[in-house]
mmCIF file of C-alpha atoms in Angstrom:
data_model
loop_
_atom_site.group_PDB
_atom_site.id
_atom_site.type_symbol
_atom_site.label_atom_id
_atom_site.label_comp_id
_atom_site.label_asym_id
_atom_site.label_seq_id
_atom_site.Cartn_x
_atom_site.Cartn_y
_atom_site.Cartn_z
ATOM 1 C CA UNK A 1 212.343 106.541 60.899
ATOM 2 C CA UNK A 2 214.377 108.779 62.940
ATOM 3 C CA UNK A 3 216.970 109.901 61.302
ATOM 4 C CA UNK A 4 219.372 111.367 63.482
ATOM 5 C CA UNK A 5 218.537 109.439 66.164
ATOM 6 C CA UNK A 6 219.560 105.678 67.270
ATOM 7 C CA UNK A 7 218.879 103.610 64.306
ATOM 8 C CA UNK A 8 216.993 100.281 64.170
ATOM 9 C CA UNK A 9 219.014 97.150 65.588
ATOM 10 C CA UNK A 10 220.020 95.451 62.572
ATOM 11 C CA UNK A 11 221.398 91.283 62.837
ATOM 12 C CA UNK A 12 222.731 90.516 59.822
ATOM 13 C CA UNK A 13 225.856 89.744 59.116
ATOM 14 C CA UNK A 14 227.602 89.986 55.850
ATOM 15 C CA UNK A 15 230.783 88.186 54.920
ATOM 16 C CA UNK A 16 232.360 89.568 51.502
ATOM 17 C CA UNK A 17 234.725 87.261 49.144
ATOM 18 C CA UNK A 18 238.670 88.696 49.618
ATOM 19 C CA UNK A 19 239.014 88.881 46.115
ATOM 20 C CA UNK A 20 236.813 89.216 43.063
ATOM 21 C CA UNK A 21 237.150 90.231 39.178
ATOM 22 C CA UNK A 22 233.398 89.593 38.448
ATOM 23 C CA UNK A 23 230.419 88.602 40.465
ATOM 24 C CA UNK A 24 227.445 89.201 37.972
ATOM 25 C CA UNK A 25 226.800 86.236 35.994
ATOM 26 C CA UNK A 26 226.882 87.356 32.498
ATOM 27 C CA UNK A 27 225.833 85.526 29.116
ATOM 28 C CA UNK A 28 228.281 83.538 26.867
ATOM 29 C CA UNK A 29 228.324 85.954 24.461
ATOM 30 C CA UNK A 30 229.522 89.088 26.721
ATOM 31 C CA UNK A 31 233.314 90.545 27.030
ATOM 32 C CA UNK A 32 235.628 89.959 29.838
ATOM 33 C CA UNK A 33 235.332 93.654 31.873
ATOM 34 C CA UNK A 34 237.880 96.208 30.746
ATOM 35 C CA UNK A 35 238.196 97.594 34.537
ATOM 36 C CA UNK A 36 238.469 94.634 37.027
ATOM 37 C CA UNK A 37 237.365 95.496 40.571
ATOM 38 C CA UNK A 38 239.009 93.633 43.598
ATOM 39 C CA UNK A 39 237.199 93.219 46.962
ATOM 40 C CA UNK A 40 239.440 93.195 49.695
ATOM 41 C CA UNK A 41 238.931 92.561 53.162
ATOM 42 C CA UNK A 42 239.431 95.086 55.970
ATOM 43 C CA UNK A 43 239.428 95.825 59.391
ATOM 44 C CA UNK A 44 240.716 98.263 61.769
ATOM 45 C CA UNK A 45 240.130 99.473 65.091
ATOM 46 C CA UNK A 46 239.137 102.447 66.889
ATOM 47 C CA UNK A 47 237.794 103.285 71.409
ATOM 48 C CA UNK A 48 237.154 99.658 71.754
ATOM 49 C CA UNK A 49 235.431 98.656 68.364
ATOM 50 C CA UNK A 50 236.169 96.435 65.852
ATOM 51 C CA UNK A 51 235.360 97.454 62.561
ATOM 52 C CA UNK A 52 235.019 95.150 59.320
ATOM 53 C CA UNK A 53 234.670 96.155 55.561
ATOM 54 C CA UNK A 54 235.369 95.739 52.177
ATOM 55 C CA UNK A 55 237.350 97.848 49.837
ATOM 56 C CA UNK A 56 236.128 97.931 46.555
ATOM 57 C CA UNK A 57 239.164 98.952 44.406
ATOM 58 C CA UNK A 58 240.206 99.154 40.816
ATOM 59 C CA UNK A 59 243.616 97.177 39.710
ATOM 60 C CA UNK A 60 246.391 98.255 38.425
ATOM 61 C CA UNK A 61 249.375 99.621 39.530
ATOM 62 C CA UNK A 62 248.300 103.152 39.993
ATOM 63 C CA UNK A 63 247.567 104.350 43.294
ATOM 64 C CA UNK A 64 243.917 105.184 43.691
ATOM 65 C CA UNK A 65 241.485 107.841 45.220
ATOM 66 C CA UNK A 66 239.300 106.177 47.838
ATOM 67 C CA UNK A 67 235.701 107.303 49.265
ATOM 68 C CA UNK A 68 235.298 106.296 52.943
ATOM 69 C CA UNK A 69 230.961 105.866 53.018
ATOM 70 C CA UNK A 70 229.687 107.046 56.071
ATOM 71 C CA UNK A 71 226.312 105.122 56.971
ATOM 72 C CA UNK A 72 222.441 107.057 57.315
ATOM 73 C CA UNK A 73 220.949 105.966 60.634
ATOM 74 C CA UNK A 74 218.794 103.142 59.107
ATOM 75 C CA UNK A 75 220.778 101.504 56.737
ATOM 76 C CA UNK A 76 224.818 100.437 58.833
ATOM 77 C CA UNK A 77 225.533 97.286 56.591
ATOM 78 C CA UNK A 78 227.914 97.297 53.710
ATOM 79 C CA UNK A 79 225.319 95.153 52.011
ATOM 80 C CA UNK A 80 222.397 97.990 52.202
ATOM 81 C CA UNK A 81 221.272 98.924 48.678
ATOM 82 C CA UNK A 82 221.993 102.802 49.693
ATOM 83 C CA UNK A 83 225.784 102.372 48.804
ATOM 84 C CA UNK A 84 225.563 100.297 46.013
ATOM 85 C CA UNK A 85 225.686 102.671 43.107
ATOM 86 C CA UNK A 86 229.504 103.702 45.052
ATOM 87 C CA UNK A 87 231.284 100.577 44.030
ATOM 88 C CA UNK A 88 229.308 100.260 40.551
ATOM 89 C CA UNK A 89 230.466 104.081 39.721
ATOM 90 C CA UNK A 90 233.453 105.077 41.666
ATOM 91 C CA UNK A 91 235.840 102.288 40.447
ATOM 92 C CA UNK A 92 235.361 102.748 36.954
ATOM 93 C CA UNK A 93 236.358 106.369 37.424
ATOM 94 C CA UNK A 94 239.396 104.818 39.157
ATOM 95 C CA UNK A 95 238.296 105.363 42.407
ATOM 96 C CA UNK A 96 238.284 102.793 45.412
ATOM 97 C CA UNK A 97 235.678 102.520 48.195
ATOM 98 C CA UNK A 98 235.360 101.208 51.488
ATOM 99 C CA UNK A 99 231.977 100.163 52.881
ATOM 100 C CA UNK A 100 232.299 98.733 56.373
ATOM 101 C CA UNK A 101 229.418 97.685 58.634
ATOM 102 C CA UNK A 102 228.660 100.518 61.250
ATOM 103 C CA UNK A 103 230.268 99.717 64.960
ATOM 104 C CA UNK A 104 227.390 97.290 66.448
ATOM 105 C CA UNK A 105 226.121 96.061 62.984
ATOM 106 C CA UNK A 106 226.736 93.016 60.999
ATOM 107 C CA UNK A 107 230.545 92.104 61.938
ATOM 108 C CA UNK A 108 231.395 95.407 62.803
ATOM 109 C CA UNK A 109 231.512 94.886 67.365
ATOM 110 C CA UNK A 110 230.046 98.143 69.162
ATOM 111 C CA UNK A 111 233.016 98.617 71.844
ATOM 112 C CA UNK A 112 229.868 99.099 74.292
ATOM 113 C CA UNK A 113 229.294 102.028 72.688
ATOM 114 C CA UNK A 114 225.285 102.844 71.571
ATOM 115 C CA UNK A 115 225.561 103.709 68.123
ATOM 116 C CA UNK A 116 223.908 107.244 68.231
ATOM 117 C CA UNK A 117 227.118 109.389 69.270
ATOM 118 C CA UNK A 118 228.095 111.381 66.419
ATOM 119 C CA UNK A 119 231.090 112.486 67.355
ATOM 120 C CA UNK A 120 231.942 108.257 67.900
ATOM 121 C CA UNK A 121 231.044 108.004 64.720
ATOM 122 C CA UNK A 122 232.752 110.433 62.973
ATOM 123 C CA UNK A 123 235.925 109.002 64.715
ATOM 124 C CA UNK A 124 235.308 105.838 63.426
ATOM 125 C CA UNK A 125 235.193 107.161 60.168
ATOM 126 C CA UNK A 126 238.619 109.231 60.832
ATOM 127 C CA UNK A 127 240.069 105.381 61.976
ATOM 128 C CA UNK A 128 239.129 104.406 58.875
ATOM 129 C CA UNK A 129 241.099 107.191 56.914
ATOM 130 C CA UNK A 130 244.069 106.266 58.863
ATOM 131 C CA UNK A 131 243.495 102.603 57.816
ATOM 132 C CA UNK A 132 243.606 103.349 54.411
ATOM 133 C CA UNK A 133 246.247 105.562 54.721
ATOM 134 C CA UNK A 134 248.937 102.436 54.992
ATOM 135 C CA UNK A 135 247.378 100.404 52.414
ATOM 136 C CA UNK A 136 248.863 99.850 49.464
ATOM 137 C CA UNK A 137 247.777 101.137 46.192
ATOM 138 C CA UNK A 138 246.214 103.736 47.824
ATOM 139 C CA UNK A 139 246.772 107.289 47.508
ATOM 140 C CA UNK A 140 247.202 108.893 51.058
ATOM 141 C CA UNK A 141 246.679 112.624 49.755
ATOM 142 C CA UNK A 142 243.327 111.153 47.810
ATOM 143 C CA UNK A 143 241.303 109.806 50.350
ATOM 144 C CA UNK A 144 237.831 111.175 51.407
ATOM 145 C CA UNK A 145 234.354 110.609 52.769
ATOM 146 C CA UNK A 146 230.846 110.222 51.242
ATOM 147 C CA UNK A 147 227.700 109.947 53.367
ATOM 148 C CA UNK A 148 223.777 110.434 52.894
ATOM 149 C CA UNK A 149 221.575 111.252 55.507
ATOM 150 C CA UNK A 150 222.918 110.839 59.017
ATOM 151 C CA UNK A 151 225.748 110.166 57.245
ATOM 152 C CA UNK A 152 225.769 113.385 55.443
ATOM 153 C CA UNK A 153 226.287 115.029 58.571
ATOM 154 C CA UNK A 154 228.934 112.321 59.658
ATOM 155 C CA UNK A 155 231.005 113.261 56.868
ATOM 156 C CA UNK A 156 231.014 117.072 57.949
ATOM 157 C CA UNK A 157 232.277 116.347 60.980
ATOM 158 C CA UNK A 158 234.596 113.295 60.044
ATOM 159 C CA UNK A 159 236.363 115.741 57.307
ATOM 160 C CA UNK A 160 236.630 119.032 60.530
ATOM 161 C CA UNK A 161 238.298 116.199 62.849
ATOM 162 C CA UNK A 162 240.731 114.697 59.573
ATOM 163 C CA UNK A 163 241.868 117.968 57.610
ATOM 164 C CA UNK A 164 244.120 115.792 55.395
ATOM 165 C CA UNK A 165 240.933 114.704 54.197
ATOM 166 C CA UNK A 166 241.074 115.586 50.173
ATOM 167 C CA UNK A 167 237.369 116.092 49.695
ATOM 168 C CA UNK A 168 233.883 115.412 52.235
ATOM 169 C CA UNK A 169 230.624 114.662 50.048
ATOM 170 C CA UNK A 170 227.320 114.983 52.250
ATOM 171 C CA UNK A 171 224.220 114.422 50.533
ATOM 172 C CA UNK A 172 220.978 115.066 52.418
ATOM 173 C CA UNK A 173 222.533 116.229 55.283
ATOM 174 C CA UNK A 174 220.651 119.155 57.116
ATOM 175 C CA UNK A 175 222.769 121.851 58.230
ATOM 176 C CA UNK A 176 220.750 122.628 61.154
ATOM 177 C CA UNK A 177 220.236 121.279 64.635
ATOM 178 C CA UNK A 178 218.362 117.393 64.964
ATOM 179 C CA UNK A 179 216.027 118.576 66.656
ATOM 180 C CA UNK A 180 215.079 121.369 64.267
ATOM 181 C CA UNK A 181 215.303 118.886 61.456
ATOM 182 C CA UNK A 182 213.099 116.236 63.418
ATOM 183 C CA UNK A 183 210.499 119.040 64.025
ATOM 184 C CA UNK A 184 210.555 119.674 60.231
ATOM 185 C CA UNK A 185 210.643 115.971 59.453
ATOM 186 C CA UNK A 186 207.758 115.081 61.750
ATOM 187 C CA UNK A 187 205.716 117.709 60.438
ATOM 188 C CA UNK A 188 205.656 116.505 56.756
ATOM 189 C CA UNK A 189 204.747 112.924 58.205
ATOM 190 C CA UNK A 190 201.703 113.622 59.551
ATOM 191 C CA UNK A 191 200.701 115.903 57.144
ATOM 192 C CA UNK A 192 201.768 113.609 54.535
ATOM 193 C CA UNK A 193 199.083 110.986 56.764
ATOM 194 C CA UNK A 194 196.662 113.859 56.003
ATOM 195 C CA UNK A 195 195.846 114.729 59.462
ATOM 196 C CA UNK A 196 194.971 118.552 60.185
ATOM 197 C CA UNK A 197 197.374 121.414 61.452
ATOM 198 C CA UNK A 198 196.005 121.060 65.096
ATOM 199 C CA UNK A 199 197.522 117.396 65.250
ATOM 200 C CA UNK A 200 200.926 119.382 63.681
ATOM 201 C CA UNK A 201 201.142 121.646 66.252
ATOM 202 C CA UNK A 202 200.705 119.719 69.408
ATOM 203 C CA UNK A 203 202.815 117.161 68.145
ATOM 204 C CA UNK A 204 205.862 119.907 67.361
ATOM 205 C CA UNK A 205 204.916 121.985 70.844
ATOM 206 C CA UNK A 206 205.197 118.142 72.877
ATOM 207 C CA UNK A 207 208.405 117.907 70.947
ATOM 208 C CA UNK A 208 209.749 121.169 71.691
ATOM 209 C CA UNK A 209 208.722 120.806 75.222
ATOM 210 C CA UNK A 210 211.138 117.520 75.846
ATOM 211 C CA UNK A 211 214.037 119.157 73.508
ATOM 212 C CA UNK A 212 213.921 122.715 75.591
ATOM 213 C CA UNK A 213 214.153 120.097 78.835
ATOM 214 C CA UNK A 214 217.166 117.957 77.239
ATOM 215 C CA UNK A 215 218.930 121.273 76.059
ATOM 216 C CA UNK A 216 218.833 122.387 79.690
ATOM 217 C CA UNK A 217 216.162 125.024 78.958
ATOM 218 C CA UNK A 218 212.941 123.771 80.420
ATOM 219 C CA UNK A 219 211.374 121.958 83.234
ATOM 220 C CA UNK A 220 210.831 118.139 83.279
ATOM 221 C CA UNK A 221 207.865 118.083 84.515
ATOM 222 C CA UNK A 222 206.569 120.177 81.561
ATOM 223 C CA UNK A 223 208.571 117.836 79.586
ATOM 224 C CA UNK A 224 207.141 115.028 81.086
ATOM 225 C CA UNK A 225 203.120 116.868 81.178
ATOM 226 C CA UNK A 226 203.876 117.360 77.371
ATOM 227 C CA UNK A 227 204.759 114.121 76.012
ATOM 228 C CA UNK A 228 201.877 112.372 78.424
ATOM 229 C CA UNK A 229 199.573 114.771 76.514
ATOM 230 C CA UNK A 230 199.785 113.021 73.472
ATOM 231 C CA UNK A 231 200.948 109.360 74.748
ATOM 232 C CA UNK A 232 197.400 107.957 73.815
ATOM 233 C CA UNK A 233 196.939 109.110 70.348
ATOM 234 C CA UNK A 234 197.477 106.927 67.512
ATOM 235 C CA UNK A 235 199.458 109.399 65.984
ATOM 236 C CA UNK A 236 202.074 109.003 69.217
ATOM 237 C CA UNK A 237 204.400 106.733 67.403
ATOM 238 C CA UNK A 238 204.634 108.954 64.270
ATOM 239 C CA UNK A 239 205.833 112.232 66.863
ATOM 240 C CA UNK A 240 209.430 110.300 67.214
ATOM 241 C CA UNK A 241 209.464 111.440 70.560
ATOM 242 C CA UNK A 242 209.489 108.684 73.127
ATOM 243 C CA UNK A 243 212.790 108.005 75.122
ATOM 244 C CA UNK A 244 214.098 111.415 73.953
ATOM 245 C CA UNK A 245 213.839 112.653 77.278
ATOM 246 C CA UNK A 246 216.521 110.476 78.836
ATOM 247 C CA UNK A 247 218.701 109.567 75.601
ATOM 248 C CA UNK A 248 222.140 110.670 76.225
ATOM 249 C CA UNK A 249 222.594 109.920 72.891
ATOM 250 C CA UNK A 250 219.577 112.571 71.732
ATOM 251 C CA UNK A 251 221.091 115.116 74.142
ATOM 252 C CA UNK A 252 224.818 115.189 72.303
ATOM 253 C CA UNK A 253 223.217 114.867 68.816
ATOM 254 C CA UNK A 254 220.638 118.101 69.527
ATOM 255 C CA UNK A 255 223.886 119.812 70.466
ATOM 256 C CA UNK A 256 226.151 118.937 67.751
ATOM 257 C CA UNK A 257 226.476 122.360 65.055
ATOM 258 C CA UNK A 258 227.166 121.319 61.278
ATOM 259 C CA UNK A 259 227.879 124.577 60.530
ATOM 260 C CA UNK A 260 230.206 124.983 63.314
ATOM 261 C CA UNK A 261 231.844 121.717 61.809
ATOM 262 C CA UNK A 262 231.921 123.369 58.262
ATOM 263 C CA UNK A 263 233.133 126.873 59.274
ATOM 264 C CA UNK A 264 236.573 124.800 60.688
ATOM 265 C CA UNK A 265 236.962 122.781 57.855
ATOM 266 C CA UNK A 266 239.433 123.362 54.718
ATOM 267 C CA UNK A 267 238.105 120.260 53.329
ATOM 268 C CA UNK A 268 236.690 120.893 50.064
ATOM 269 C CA UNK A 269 233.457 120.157 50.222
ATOM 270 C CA UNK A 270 230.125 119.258 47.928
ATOM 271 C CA UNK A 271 227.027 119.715 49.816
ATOM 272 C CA UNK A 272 223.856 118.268 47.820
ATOM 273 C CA UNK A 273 220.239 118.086 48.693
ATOM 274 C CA UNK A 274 217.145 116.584 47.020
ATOM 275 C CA UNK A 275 214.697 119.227 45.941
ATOM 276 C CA UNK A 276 211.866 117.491 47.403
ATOM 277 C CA UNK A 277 213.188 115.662 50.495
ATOM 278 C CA UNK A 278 210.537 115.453 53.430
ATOM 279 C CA UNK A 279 213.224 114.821 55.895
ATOM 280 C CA UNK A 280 215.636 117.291 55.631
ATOM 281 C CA UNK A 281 214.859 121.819 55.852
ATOM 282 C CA UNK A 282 216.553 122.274 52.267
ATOM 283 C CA UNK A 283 215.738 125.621 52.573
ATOM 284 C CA UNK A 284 216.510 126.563 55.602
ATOM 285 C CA UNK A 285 219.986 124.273 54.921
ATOM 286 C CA UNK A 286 220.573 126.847 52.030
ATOM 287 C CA UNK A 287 219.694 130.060 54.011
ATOM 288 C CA UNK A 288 222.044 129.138 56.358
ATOM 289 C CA UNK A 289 224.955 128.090 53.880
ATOM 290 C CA UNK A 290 224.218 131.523 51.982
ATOM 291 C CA UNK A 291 224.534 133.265 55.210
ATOM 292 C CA UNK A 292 228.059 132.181 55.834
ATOM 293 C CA UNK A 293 229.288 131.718 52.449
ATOM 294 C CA UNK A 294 231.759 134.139 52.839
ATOM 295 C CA UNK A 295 233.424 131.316 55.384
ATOM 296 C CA UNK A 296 232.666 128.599 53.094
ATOM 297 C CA UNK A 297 235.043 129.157 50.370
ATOM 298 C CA UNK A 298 235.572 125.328 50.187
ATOM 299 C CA UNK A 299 231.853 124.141 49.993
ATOM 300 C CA UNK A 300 230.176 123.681 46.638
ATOM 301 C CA UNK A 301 226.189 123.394 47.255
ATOM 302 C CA UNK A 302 223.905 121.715 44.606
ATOM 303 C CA UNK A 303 220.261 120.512 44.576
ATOM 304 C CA UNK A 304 218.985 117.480 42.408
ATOM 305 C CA UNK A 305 215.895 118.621 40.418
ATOM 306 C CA UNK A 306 212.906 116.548 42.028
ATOM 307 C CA UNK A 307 215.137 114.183 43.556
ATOM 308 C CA UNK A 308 213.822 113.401 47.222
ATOM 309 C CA UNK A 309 216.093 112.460 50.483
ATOM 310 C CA UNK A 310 217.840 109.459 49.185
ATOM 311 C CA UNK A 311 218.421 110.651 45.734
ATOM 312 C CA UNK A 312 215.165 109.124 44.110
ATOM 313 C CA UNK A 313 212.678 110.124 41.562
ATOM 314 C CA UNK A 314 208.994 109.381 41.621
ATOM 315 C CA UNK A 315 209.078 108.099 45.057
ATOM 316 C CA UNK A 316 205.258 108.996 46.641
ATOM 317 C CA UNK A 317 205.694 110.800 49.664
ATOM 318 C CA UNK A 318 203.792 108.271 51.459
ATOM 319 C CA UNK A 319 206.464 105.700 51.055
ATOM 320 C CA UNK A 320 209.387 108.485 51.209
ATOM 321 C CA UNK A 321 208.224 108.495 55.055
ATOM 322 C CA UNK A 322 207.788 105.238 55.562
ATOM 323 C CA UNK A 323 210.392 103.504 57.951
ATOM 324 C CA UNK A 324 210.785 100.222 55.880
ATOM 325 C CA UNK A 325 211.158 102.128 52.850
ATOM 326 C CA UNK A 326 214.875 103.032 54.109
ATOM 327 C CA UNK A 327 216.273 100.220 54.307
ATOM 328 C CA UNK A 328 215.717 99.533 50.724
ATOM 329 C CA UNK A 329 216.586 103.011 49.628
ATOM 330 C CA UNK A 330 218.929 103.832 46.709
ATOM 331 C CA UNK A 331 219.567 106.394 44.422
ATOM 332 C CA UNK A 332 218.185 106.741 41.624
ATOM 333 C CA UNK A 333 218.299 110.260 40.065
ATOM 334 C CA UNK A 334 220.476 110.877 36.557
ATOM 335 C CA UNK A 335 221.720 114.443 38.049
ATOM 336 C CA UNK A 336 223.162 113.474 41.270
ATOM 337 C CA UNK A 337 225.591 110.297 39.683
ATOM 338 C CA UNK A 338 226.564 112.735 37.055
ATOM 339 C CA UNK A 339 227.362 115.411 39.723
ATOM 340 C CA UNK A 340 229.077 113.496 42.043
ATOM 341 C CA UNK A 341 231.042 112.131 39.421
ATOM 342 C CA UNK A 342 231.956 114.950 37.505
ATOM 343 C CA UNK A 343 233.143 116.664 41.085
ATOM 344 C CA UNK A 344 234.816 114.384 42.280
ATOM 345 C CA UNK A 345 237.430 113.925 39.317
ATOM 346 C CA UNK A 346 237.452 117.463 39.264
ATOM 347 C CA UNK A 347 238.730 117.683 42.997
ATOM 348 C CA UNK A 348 241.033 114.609 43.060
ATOM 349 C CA UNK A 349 242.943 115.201 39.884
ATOM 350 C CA UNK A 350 242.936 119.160 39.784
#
């Protein structure tokens, strides 16, 4: 998996009913639901896309608080299991959400776009606010955005470019550069595959190599002498290396600053990280968030106890790394529902 890079192509498509009260079949002898949930179609548009989704929202009368999800790099369907536990929670704390398939997925179009641009994708995400914004029985002033993963960083950077934003929730995100988290990332996966600290180091000095040549810093043909050094081992694959050399994509994401995006932001903010996630530097994330927490007033930082990078417990760290593992991803752990929750109500009804 690499997880600020260009996701996996993904072809399914996933059409959602316009309306329903109750799609679980339940026994004869269970109650009618005290909080009916409708599912409502949307779409909007934004630099050539067409974007489809479903809103999730509670009915009533009331306007309601909505979550905009932004999508991790493997999993950019509505349908992925990562977002479920949004529309099971967040409506029955009266809040609505929006899941919409990531521009180039499912019926979402791509606009010719590649889908690895943050900064695309973070406007897609601000289209989507504006969306919302006119839709009725919604609350304008209570909209924000939720993401995991990539999408942890995507909400950083949606909630700098929308500061109407009322809140930004990034789980997982690493506040530090891709290529620094892809260093730290492929590190744990081979040691993880139990192979020595030789194999660690010329896999992160071949990586560094290409990066230092993409960030304008080194020479190609060292970049090019580095990454042909370790073509032929079987360990190649696991190094998340090859293409990076001519990826636009890879060059805008290695330059894209989280904390630069945070620092400019008056959205409040809940940062959370899983205190065993392979994937992301958690404590290099909080160094850095410490170190500037005097321009952070809005950001509140919490760490699940043994959760890993999607919010799991008990997950073995071979299968944590494991690229077919994210795909059917979702959270699991007690402490980060009840967080998220709890913070969330706290920040939308103050």
């Amino acid at each position: 998996m690499r997880l600020l890079a260009v996701a996996l192509a993904v072809c399914m498509t996933w059409e959602a009913p316009v309306v329903t009260a109750q799609t679980t079949a339940l026994p004869e002898w269970a109650v009618p639901t005290d909080y009916p949930v409708e599912q409502r179609a949307i779409v909007f548009e934004n630099r050539g896309a067409r974007l489809a989704g479903t809103l999730f929202i509670p009915t009533g009368t009331k306007p309601r608080a909505a979550v905009i999800a932004l999508h991790g790099a493997q999993v950019p369907l509505r349908s992925d299991p990562l977002y479920r536990h949004l529309t099971e929670a967040l409506p029955r704390l009266g809040i609505a959400v929006l899941l919409y398939d990531r521009r180039g997925s499912g019926a979402s179009t791509s606009g010719g776009a590649a889908p690895g641009n943050f900064d695309l994708l973070a406007d897609d995400a601000v289209a989507a606010f504006a969306r919302l914004s006119g839709e009725r029985d919604i609350d304008p002033r209570r909209i924000g955005f939720w993401g995991l993963s990539q999408g942890g960083w995507l909400t950083i950077l949606a909630a700098r470019k929308e500061q109407r934003a009322a809140f930004a929730v990034a789980v997982s995100g690493p506040i530090a550069a891709a290529d620094v988290q892809m260093n730290y990332a492929v590190s744990n996966i081979l040691r993880i595959q139990g192979k020595p600290q030789a194999v660690v180091d010329r896999a992160i000095a071949a990586r560094t190599a290409v990066d230092d040549y993409v960030r304008g810093k080194g020479a190609r043909a060292s970049a090019e002498r580095a990454e042909a050094g370790i073509r032929s081992e079987p360990w190649y694959a696991d190094t998340w290396i090859k293409g990076n050399i001519d990826d636009p994509e890879w060059r805008q994401q290695i330059g894209n600053d989280p904390m630069r995006a945070l620092v400019g932001s008056r959205v409040p903010t809940l940062v959370m990280f899983g205190q065993a996630d392979p994937w992301v530097p958690v404590a290099a994330s909080l160094a850095a968030l410490r170190a500037h927490s005097a321009e952070l007033p809005q950001v509140t930082v919490r760490v699940i106890d043994g959760a890993d990078h999607a919010m799991m417990l008990g997950v073995p760290p071979a299968r944590q790394v494991d690229a077919q593992f994210a795909t059917l991803a979702a959270p699991d752990a007690p402490a980060y529902f009840a967080l998220l929750g709890a913070w969330l109500q706290k920040t939308i009804n103050p």
